[in-house]
Short mmCIF file of C-alpha atoms and ligand atoms in Angstrom, two decimals:
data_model
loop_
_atom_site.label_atom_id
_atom_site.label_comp_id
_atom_site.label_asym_id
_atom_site.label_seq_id
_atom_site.Cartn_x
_atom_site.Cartn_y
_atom_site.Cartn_z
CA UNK A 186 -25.08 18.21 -7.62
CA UNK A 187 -21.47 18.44 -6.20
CA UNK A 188 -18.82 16.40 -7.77
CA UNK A 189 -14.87 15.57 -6.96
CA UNK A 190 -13.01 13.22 -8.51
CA UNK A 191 -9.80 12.05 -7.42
CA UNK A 192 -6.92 8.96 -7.33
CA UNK A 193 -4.89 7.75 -4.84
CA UNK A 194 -1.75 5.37 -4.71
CA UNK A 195 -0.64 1.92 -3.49
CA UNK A 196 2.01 2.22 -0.39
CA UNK A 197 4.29 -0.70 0.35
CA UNK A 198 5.90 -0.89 3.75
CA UNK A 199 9.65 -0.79 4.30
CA UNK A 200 9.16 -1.28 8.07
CA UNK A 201 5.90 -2.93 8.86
CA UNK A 202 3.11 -1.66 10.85
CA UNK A 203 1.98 -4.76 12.73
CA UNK A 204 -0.07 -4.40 15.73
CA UNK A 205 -3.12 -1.62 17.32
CA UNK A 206 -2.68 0.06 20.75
CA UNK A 207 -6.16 1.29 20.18
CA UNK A 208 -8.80 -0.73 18.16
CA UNK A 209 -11.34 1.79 17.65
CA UNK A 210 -9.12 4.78 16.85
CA UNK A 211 -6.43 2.51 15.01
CA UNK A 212 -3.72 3.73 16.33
CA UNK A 213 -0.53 1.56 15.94
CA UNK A 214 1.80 0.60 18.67
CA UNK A 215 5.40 0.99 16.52
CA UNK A 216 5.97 3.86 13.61
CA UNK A 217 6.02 2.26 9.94
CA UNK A 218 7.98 3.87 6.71
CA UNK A 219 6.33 2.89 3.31
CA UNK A 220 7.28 4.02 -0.40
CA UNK A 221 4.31 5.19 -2.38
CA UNK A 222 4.36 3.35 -5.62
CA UNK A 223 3.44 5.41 -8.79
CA UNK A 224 -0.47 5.87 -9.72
CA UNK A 225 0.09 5.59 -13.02
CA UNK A 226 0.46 1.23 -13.20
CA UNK A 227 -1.67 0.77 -9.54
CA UNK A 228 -4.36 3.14 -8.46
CA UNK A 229 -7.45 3.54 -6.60
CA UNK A 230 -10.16 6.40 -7.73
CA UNK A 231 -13.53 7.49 -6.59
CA UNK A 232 -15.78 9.88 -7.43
CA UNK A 233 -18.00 11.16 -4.95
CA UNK A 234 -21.10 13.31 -5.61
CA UNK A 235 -23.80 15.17 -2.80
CA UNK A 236 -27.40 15.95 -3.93
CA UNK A 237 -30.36 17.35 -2.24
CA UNK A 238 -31.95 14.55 -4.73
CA UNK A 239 -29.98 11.38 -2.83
CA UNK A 240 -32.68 9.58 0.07
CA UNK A 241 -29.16 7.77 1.35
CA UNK A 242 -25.81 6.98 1.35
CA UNK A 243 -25.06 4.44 -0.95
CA UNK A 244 -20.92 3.46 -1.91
CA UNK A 245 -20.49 1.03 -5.27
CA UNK A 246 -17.00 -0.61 -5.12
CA UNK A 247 -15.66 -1.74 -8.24
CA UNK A 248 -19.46 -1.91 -9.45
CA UNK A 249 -20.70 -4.14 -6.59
CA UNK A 250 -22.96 -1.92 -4.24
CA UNK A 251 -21.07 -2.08 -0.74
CA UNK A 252 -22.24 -0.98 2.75
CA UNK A 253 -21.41 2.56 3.55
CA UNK A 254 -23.83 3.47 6.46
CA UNK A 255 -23.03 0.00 8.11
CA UNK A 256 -19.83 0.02 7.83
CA UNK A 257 -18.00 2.02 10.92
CA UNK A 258 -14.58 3.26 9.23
CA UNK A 259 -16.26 4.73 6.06
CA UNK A 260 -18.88 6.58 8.11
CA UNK A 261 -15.90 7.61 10.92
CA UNK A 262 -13.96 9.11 7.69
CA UNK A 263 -16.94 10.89 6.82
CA UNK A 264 -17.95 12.38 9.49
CA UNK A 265 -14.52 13.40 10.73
CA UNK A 266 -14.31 15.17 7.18
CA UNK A 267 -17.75 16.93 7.84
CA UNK A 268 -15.80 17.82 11.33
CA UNK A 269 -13.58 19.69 9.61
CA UNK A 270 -15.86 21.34 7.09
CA UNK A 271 -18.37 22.58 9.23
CA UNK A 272 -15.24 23.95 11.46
CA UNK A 273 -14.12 25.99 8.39
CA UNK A 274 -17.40 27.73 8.28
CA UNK A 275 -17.74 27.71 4.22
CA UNK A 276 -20.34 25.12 3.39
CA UNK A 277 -20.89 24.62 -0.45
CA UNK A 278 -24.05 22.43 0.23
CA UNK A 279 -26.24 21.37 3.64
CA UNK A 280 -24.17 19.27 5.56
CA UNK A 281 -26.63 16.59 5.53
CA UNK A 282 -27.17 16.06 1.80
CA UNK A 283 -26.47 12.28 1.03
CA UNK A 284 -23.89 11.12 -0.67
CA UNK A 285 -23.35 8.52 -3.98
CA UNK A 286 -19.80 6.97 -4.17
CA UNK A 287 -18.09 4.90 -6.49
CA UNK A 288 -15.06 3.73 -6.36
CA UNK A 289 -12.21 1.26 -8.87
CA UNK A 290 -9.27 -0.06 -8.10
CA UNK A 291 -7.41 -0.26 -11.80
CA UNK A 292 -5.39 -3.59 -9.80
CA UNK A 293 -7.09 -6.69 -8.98
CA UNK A 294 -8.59 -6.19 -5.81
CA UNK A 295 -8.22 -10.28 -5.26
CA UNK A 296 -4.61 -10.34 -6.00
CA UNK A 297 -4.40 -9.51 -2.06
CA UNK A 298 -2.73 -6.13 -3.24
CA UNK A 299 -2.85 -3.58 -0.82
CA UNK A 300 -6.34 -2.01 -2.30
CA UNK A 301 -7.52 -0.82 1.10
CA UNK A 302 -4.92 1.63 1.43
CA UNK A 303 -5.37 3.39 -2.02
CA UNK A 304 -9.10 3.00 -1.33
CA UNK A 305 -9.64 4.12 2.10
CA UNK A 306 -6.69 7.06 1.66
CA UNK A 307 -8.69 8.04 -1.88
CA UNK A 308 -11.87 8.42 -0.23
CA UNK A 309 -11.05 10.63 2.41
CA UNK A 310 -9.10 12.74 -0.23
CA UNK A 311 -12.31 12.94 -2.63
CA UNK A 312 -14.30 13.77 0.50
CA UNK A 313 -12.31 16.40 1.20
CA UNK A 314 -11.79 18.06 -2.26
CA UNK A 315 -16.18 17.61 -1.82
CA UNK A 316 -16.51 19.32 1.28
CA UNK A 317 -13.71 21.99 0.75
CA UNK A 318 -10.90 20.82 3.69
CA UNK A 319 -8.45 19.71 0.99
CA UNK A 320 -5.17 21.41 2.38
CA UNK A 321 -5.80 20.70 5.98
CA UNK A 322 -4.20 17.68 8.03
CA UNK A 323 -5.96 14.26 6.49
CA UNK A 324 -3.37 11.79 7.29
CA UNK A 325 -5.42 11.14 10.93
CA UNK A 326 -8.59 10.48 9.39
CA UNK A 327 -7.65 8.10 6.55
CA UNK A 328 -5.86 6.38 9.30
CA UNK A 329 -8.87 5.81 10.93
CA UNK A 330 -10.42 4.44 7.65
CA UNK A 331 -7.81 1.60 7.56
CA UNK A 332 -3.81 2.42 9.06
CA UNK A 333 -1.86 1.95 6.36
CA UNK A 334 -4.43 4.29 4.29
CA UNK A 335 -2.44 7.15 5.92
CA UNK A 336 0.35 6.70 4.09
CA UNK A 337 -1.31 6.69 1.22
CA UNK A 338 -1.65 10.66 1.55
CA UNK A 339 1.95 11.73 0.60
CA UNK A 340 4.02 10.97 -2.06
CA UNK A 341 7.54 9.40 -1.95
CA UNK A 342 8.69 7.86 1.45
CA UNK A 343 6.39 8.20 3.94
CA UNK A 344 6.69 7.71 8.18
CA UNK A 345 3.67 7.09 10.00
CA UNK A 346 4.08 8.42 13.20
CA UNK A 347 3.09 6.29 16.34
CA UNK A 348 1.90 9.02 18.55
CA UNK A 349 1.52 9.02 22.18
CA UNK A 350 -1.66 11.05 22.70
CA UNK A 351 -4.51 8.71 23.56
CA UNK A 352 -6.85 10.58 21.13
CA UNK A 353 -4.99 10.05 18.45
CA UNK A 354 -4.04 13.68 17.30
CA UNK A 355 0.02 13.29 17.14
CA UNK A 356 -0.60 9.56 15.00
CA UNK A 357 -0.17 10.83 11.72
CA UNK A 358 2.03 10.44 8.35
CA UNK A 359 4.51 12.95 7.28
CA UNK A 360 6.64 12.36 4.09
CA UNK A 361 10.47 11.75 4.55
CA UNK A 362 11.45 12.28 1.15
CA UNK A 363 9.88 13.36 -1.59
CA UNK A 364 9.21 10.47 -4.97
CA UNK A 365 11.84 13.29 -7.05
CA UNK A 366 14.91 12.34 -4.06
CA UNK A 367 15.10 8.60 -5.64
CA UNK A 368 13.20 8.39 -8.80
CA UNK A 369 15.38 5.04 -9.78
CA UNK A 370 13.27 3.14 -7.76
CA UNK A 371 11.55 0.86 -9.01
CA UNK A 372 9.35 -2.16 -7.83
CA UNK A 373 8.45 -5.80 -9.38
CA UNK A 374 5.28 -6.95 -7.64
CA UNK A 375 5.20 -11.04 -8.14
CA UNK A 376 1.33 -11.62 -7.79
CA UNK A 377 1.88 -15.65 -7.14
CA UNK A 378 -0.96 -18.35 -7.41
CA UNK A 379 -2.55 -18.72 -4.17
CA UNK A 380 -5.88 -20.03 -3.06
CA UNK A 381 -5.81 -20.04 0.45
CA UNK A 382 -8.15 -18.27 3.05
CA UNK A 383 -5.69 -15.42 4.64
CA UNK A 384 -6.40 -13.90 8.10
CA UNK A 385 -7.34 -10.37 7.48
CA UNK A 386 -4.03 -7.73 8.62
CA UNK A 387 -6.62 -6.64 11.39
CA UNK A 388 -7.56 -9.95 12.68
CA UNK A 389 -4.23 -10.85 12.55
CA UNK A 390 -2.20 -8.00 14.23
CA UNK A 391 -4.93 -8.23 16.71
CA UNK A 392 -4.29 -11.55 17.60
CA UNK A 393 -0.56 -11.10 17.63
CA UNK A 394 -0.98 -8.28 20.32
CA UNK A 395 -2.71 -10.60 22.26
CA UNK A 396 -0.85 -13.15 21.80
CA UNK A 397 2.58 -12.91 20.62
CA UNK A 398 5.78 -12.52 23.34
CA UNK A 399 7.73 -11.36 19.85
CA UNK A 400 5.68 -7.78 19.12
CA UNK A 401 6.48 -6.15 22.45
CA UNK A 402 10.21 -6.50 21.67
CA UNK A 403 10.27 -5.54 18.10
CA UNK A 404 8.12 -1.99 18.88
CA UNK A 405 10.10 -1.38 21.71
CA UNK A 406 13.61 -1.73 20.67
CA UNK A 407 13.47 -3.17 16.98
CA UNK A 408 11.82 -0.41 14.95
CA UNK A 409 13.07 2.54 16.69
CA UNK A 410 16.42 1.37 15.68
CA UNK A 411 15.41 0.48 11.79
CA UNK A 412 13.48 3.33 11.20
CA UNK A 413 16.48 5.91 11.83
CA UNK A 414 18.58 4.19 9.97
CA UNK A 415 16.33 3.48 7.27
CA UNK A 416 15.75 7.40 7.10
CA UNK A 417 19.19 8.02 6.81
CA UNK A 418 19.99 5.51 4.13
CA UNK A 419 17.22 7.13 2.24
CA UNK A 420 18.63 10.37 2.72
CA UNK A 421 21.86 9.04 0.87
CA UNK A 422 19.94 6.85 -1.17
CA UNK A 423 21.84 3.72 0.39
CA UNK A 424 20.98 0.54 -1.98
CA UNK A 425 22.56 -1.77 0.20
CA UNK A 426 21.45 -0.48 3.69
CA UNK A 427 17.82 -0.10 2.29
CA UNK A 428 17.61 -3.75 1.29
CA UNK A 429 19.05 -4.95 4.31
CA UNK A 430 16.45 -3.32 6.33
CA UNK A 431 13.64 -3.93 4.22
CA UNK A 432 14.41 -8.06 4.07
CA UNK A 433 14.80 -8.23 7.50
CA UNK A 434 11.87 -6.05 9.03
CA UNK A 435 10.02 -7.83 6.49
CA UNK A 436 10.85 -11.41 7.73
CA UNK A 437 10.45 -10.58 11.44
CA UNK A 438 7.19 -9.26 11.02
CA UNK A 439 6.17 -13.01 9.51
CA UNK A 440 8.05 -14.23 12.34
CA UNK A 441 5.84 -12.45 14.90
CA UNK A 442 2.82 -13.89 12.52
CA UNK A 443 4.04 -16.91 13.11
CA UNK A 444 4.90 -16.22 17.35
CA UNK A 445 0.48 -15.62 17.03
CA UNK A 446 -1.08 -18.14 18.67
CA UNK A 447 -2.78 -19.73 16.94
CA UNK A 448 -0.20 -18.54 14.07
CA UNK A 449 -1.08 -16.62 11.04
CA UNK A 450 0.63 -17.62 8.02
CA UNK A 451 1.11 -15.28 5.43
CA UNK A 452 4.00 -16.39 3.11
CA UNK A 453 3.55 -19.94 1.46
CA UNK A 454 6.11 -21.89 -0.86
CA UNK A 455 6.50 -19.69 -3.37
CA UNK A 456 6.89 -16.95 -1.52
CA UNK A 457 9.88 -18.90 0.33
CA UNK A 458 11.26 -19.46 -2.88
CA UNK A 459 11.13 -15.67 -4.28
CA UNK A 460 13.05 -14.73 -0.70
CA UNK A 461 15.86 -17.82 -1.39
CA UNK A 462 15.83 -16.22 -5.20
CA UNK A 463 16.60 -13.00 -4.02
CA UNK A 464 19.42 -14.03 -1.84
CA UNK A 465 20.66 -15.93 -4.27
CA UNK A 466 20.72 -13.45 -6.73
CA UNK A 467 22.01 -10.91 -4.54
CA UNK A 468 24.96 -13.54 -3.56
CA UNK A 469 25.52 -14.29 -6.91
CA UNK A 470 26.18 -10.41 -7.77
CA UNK A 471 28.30 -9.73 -4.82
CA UNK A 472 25.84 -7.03 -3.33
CA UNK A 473 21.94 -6.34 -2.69
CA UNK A 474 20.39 -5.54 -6.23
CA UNK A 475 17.07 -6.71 -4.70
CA UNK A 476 14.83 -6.28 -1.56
CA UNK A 477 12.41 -8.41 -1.05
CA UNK A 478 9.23 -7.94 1.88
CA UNK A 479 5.78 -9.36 2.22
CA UNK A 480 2.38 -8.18 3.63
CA UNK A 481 -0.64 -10.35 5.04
CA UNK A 482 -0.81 -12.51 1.62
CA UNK A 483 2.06 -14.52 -0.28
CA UNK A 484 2.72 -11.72 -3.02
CA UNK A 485 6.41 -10.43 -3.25
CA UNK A 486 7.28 -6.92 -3.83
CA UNK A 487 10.10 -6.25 -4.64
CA UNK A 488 12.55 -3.11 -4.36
CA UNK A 489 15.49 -2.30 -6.92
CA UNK A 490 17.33 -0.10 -8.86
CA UNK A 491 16.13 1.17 -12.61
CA UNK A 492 19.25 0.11 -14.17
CA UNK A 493 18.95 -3.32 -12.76
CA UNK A 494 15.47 -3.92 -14.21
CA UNK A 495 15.91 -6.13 -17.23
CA UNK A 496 18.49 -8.08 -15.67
CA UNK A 497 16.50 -8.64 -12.81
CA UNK A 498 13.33 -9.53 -14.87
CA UNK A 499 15.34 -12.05 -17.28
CA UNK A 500 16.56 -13.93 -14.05
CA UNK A 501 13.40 -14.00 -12.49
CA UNK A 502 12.21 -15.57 -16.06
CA UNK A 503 14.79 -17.71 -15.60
CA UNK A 504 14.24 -19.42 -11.63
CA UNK A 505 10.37 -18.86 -11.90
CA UNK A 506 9.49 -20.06 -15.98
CA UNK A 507 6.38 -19.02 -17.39
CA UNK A 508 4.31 -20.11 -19.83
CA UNK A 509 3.21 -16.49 -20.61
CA UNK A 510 6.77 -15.45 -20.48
CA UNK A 511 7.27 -12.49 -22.39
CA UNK A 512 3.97 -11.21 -22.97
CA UNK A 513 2.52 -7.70 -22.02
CA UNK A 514 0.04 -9.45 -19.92
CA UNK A 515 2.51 -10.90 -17.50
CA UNK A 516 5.06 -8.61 -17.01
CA UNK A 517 2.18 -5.58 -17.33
CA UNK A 518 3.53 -2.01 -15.94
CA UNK A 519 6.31 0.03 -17.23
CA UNK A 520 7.84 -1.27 -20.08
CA UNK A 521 11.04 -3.40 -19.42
CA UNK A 522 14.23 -1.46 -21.06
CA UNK A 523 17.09 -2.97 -23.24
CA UNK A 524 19.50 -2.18 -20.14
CA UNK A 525 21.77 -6.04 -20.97
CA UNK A 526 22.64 -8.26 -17.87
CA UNK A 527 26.63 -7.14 -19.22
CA UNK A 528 25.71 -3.69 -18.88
CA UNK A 529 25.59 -3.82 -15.34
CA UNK A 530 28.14 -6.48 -14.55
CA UNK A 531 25.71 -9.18 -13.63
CA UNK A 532 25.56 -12.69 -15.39
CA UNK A 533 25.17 -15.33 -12.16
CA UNK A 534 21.73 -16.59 -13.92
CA UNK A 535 23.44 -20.59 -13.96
CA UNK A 536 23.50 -20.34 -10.26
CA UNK A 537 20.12 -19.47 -9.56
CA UNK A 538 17.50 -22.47 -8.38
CA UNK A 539 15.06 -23.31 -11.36
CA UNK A 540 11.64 -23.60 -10.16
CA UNK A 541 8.64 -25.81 -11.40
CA UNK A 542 6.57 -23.61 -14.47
CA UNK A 543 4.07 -21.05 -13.69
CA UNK A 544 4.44 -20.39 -10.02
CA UNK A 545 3.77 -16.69 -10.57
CA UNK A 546 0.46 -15.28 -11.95
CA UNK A 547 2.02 -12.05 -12.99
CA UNK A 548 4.80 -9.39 -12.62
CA UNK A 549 4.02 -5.60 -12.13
CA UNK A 550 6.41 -3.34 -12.89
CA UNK A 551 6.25 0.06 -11.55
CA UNK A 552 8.01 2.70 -9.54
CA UNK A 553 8.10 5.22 -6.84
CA UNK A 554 5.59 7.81 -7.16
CA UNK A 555 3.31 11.19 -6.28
CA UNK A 556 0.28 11.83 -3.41
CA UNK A 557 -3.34 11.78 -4.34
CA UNK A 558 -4.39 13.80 -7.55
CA UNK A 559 -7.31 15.75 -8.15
CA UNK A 560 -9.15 14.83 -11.39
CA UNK A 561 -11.28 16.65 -13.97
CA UNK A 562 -15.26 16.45 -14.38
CA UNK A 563 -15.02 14.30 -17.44
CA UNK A 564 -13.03 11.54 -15.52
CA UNK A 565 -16.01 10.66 -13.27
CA UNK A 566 -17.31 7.08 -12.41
CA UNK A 567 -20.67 8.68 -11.74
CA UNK A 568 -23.24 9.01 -14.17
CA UNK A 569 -23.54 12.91 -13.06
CA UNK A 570 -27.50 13.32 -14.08
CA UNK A 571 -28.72 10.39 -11.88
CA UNK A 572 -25.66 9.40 -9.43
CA UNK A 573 -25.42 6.06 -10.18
CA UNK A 574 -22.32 4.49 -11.54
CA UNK A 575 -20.98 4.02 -14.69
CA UNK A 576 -20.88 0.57 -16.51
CA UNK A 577 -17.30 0.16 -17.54
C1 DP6 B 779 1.02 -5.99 6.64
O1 DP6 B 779 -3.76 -1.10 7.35
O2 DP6 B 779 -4.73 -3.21 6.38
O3 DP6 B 779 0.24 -4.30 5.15
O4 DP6 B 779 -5.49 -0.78 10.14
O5 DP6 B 779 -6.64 -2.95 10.54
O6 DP6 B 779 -7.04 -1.71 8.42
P1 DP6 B 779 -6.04 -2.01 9.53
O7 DP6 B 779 -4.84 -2.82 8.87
P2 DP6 B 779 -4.04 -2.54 7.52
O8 DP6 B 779 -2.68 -3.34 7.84
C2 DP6 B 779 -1.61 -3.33 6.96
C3 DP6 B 779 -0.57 -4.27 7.44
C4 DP6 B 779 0.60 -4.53 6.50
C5 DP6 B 779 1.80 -3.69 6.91
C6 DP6 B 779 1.81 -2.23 6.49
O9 DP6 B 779 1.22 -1.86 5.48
O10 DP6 B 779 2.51 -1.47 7.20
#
């Protein structure tokens, strides 16, 4: 039996990719910039083993057996990895031994994180550390598993590039920065109570191509515009410019969710609330100590500096009271420093809008971080004498 082991991170997007110019290839019609968030709070890892024993495929995700031979993009990322291996010419096993997967996201998959990024971008990783294609280009084939999984691949800040080559070849992510140019920064993920149905982010950008007179416009003139500026306020790790960015790419892509017809909404109430928060609080300190942007669910993520952690988290304790408050379980992640609200010249809580109790579910606190990570034997999710997963 053949083993690999491996984790992969959460991305966030900066500037959104919203919107296919090919379904089937998933290939986007704007470039997006995410920041990779650090595996060691959110993570996805899978171990994959081959046998000569296996009669099938078979993928368990977070100990639920899950199509893998049905399902298109897992067997496209497979056999775009065999591609590759059999290309190489050094085959550690027949090509057409069967596979067992299994695969855990150490984040609430139902929290409407982005788990299909780690996931997707951490199986075509462990498939290539399997097959023995680990250093060649990967970023094309995780995108193929689910777009944003590209990004997933690289460490830091990461650009997905659009590409203008119909098959695909050119649409691939390449890091900007690496997670060591900006290590103070952080991120507070506000998982907020929600029980609604969401469109799915593929439904959705679908229908938005099809539909919206907004998307056009913001490919065409909007992101070319953000994205170079957003890489050069990285490059001089720009606070101020970053946030602006970030809030406002992040509220015109709702905007074009809401230019769908009919219209997708994402954000609900409290999600509203968390934006008006932020600009409050950013008012209320005279510049932008947070950035705030939203994917396809109501969740906030939010961007800020390491030394305005605590004061941030006491005034989001404040405008959004919880009945968990201070324990470990809500605010989970790194732990929250002694860094006082004096410290760095902010005290504007009185101004801030107090909201009803327990509007939030929880708070994650975590930071920029590395790529993908190879792990050792004893780390495996796979019983490795019969290939079936391991109760956890
Ligand atoms: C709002 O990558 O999940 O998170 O390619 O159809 O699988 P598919 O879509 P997906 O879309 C992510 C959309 C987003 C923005 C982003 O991450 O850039």
């Amino acid at each position: 039996m053949f083993v690999e082991t491996c984790i992969a991170p959460v991305n966030i997007a900066l500037i959104k990719y919203w919107g296919k110019r090919d379904e089937d290839l998933i290939l986007p019609i704007n470039d997006s910039l995410s920041v990779t968030l650090s595996t060691d709070e959110m993570c996805a890892k899978t171990t994959i083993a081959a046998s000569a024993s296996f009669k099938c495929h078979l993928m368990w995700l977070n100990g639920e057996e899950v199509p893998f031979e049905e399902n298109p993009r897992t067997m496209r990322c497979l056999k775009e990895i065999q591609r590759l291996a059999v290309a190489k010419g050094q085959l550690k096993f027949p090509i057409d031994w069967k596979l067992h997967i299994a695969s855990r996201n150490n984040f609430p998959t139902a929290a409407g994180l982005a788990s299909s990024a780690a996931g997707y971008a951490c199986l075509v990783y462990t498939l290539a550390g399997l097959y023995g294609v680990e250093n060649e280009e990967l970023t094309a084939i995780a995108r193929q598993g689910s777009g944003s999984a590209c990004r997933s691949l690289h460490g830091g800040f990461v650009r997905w590039h659009s590409g203008k080559l119909k098959d695909g070849s050119d649409s691939i992510a390449l890091p900007v920065e690496p997670a060591e140019h900006w290590p103070e920064l952080h991120i507070l993920i506000l998982v907020v109570n929600d029980a609604r149905k969401k469109t799915s982010s593929t439904k959705g950008m679908q229908r938005a191509v099809e539909t919206s007179d907004l998307i056009a416009h913001r490919a065409r003139f909007c992101v070319p515009e953000r994205i170079a500026a957003l890489v050069e306020a990285i490059r001089k790790r720009d606070f101020q410019k970053l946030a602006e960015i970030t809030m406002r790419d992040s509220n015109q892509f709702h905007a074009i969710a809401l230019d769908t017809y009919p219209p997708c909404v994402y954000m609900n109430d409290v999600s509203h609330a968390i934006a008006e928060f932020v600009h409050a609080y950013n008012n209320a300190a005279g510049e932008a100590k947070l950035a705030y942007t939203f994917d396809a669910g109501p969740n906030a993520c939010l961007y800020l500096l390491k030394s305005d952690v605590s004061a941030a988290i006491a005034a989001i304790q404040t405008s959004f009271p919880n009945d968990m408050g201070h324990s470990v379980e809500y605010v989970k992640g790194i732990p929250v420093g002694c860094e006082t609200k004096e410290k760095n010249g902010f005290n504007g809580n009185a101004t801030l809008p107090i909201h009803d109790k327990n509007l939030l579910k929880y708070i994650i606190h975590t930071r920029i971080g590395k790529g993908p990570q190879r792990l050792d034997k004893d780390e495996s999710l796979l019983d490795l004498t019969q290939g079936s997963p391991i109760e956890t």
